[in-house]
Coordinates of C-alpha atoms in Angstrom, one line a residue:
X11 CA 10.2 -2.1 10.5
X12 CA 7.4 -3.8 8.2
X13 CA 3.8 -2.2 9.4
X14 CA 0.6 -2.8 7.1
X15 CA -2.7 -0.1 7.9
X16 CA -5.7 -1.2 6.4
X17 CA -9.7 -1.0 7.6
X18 CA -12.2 -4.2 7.7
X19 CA -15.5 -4.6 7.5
X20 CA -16.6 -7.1 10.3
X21 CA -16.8 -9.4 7.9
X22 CA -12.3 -9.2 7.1
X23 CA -13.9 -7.2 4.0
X24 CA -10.9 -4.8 3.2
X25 CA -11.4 -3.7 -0.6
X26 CA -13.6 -3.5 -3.2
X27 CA -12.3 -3.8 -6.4
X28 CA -15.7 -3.2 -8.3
X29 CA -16.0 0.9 -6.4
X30 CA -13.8 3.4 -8.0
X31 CA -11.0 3.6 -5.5
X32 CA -11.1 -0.1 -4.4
X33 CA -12.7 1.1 -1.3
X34 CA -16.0 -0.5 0.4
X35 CA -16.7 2.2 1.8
X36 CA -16.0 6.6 2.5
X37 CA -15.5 7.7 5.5
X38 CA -13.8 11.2 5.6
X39 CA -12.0 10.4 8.7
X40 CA -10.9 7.6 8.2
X41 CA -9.0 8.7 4.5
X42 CA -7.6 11.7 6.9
X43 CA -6.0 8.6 9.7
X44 CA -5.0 7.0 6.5
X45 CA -3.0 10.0 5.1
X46 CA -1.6 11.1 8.1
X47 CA -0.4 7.8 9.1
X48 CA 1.7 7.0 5.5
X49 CA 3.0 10.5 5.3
X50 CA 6.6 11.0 5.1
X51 CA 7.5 6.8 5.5
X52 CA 8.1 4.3 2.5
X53 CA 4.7 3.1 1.1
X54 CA 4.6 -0.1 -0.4
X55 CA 1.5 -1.0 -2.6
X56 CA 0.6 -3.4 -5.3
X57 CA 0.5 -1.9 -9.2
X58 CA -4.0 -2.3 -9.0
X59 CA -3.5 0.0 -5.8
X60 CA -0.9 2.4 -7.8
X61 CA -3.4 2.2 -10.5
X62 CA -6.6 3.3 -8.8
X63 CA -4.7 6.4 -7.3
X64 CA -3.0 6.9 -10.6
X65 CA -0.2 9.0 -9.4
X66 CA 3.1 8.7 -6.8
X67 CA 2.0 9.6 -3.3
X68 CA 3.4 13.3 -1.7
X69 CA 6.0 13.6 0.4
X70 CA 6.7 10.1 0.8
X71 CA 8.5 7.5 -1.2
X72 CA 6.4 4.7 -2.9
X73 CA 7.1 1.5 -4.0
X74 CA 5.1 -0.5 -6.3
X75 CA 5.2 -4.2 -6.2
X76 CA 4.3 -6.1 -9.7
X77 CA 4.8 -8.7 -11.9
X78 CA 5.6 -7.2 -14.9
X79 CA 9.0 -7.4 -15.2
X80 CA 8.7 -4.3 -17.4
X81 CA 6.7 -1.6 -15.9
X82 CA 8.6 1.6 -15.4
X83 CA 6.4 4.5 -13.6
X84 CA 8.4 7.5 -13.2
X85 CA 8.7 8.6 -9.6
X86 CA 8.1 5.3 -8.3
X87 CA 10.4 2.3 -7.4
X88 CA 9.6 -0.4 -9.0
X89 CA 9.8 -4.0 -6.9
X90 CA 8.8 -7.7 -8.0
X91 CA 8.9 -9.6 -4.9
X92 CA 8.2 -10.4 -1.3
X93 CA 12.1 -10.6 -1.5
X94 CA 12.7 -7.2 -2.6
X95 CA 10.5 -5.9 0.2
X96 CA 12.4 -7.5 3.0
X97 CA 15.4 -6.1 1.4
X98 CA 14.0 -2.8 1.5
X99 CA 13.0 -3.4 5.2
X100 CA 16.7 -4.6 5.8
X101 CA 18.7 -1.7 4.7
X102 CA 15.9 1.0 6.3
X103 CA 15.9 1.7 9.4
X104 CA 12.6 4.0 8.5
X105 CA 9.4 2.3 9.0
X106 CA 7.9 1.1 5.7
X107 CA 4.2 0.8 5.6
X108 CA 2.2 -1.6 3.5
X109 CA -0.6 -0.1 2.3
X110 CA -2.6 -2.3 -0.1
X111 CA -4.1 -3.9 -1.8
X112 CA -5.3 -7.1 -0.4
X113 CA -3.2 -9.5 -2.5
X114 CA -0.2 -8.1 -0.4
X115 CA -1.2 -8.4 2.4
X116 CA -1.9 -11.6 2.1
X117 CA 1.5 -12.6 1.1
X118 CA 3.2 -10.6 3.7
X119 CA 1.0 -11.2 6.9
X120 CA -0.9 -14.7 6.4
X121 CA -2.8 -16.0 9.5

């Protein structure tokens, strides 16, 4: 199964990629939900995501999707399309969580 968790604004306002973490905001429990709720599943995230936390997530295992054809980061798999994700989702039967940034989310779950 194929969930996203993100936070809005009430304006659909979901990152900011000018604040240090690409958050908008810092709420404390909210970054607890957040934690709690990706632990221990398959995180998928976009490489500016991976960037800004600089380092494969705990006790789950994360997926980077990218572009660059080329980008190795140990501890990390790799992906380079919307494809690869629903192949992932296909041959888990562990829900995979999508977990930013906003460019993925808006190919994977368009209005």
């Amino acid at each position: 199964m194929l969930t996203m968790i993100l936070a809005m604004d009430q304006n659909k306002l979901i990152g900011d990629s000018k604040s240090k973490n690409g958050l908008p905001w810092h709420y404390s429990e909210d970054l607890k939900y957040y934690q709690e709720k990706k632990k221990k599943k398959k995180n998928i995230m976009g490489r500016i995501t991976y960037d800004q936390i600089g380092y494969p997530l705990p006790h789950r295992e994360t997926y980077v999707l990218t572009r660059n054809s080329e980008l190795l980061i140990p501890g990390v798999t790799v992906i380079h399309s919307v494809a690869d994700i629903y192949q992932l989702e296909q041959a888990s039967d562990d829900e995979i969580m999508v977990v930013g940034g906003v460019d993925i989310f808006d190919l994977l779950f368009k209005d």
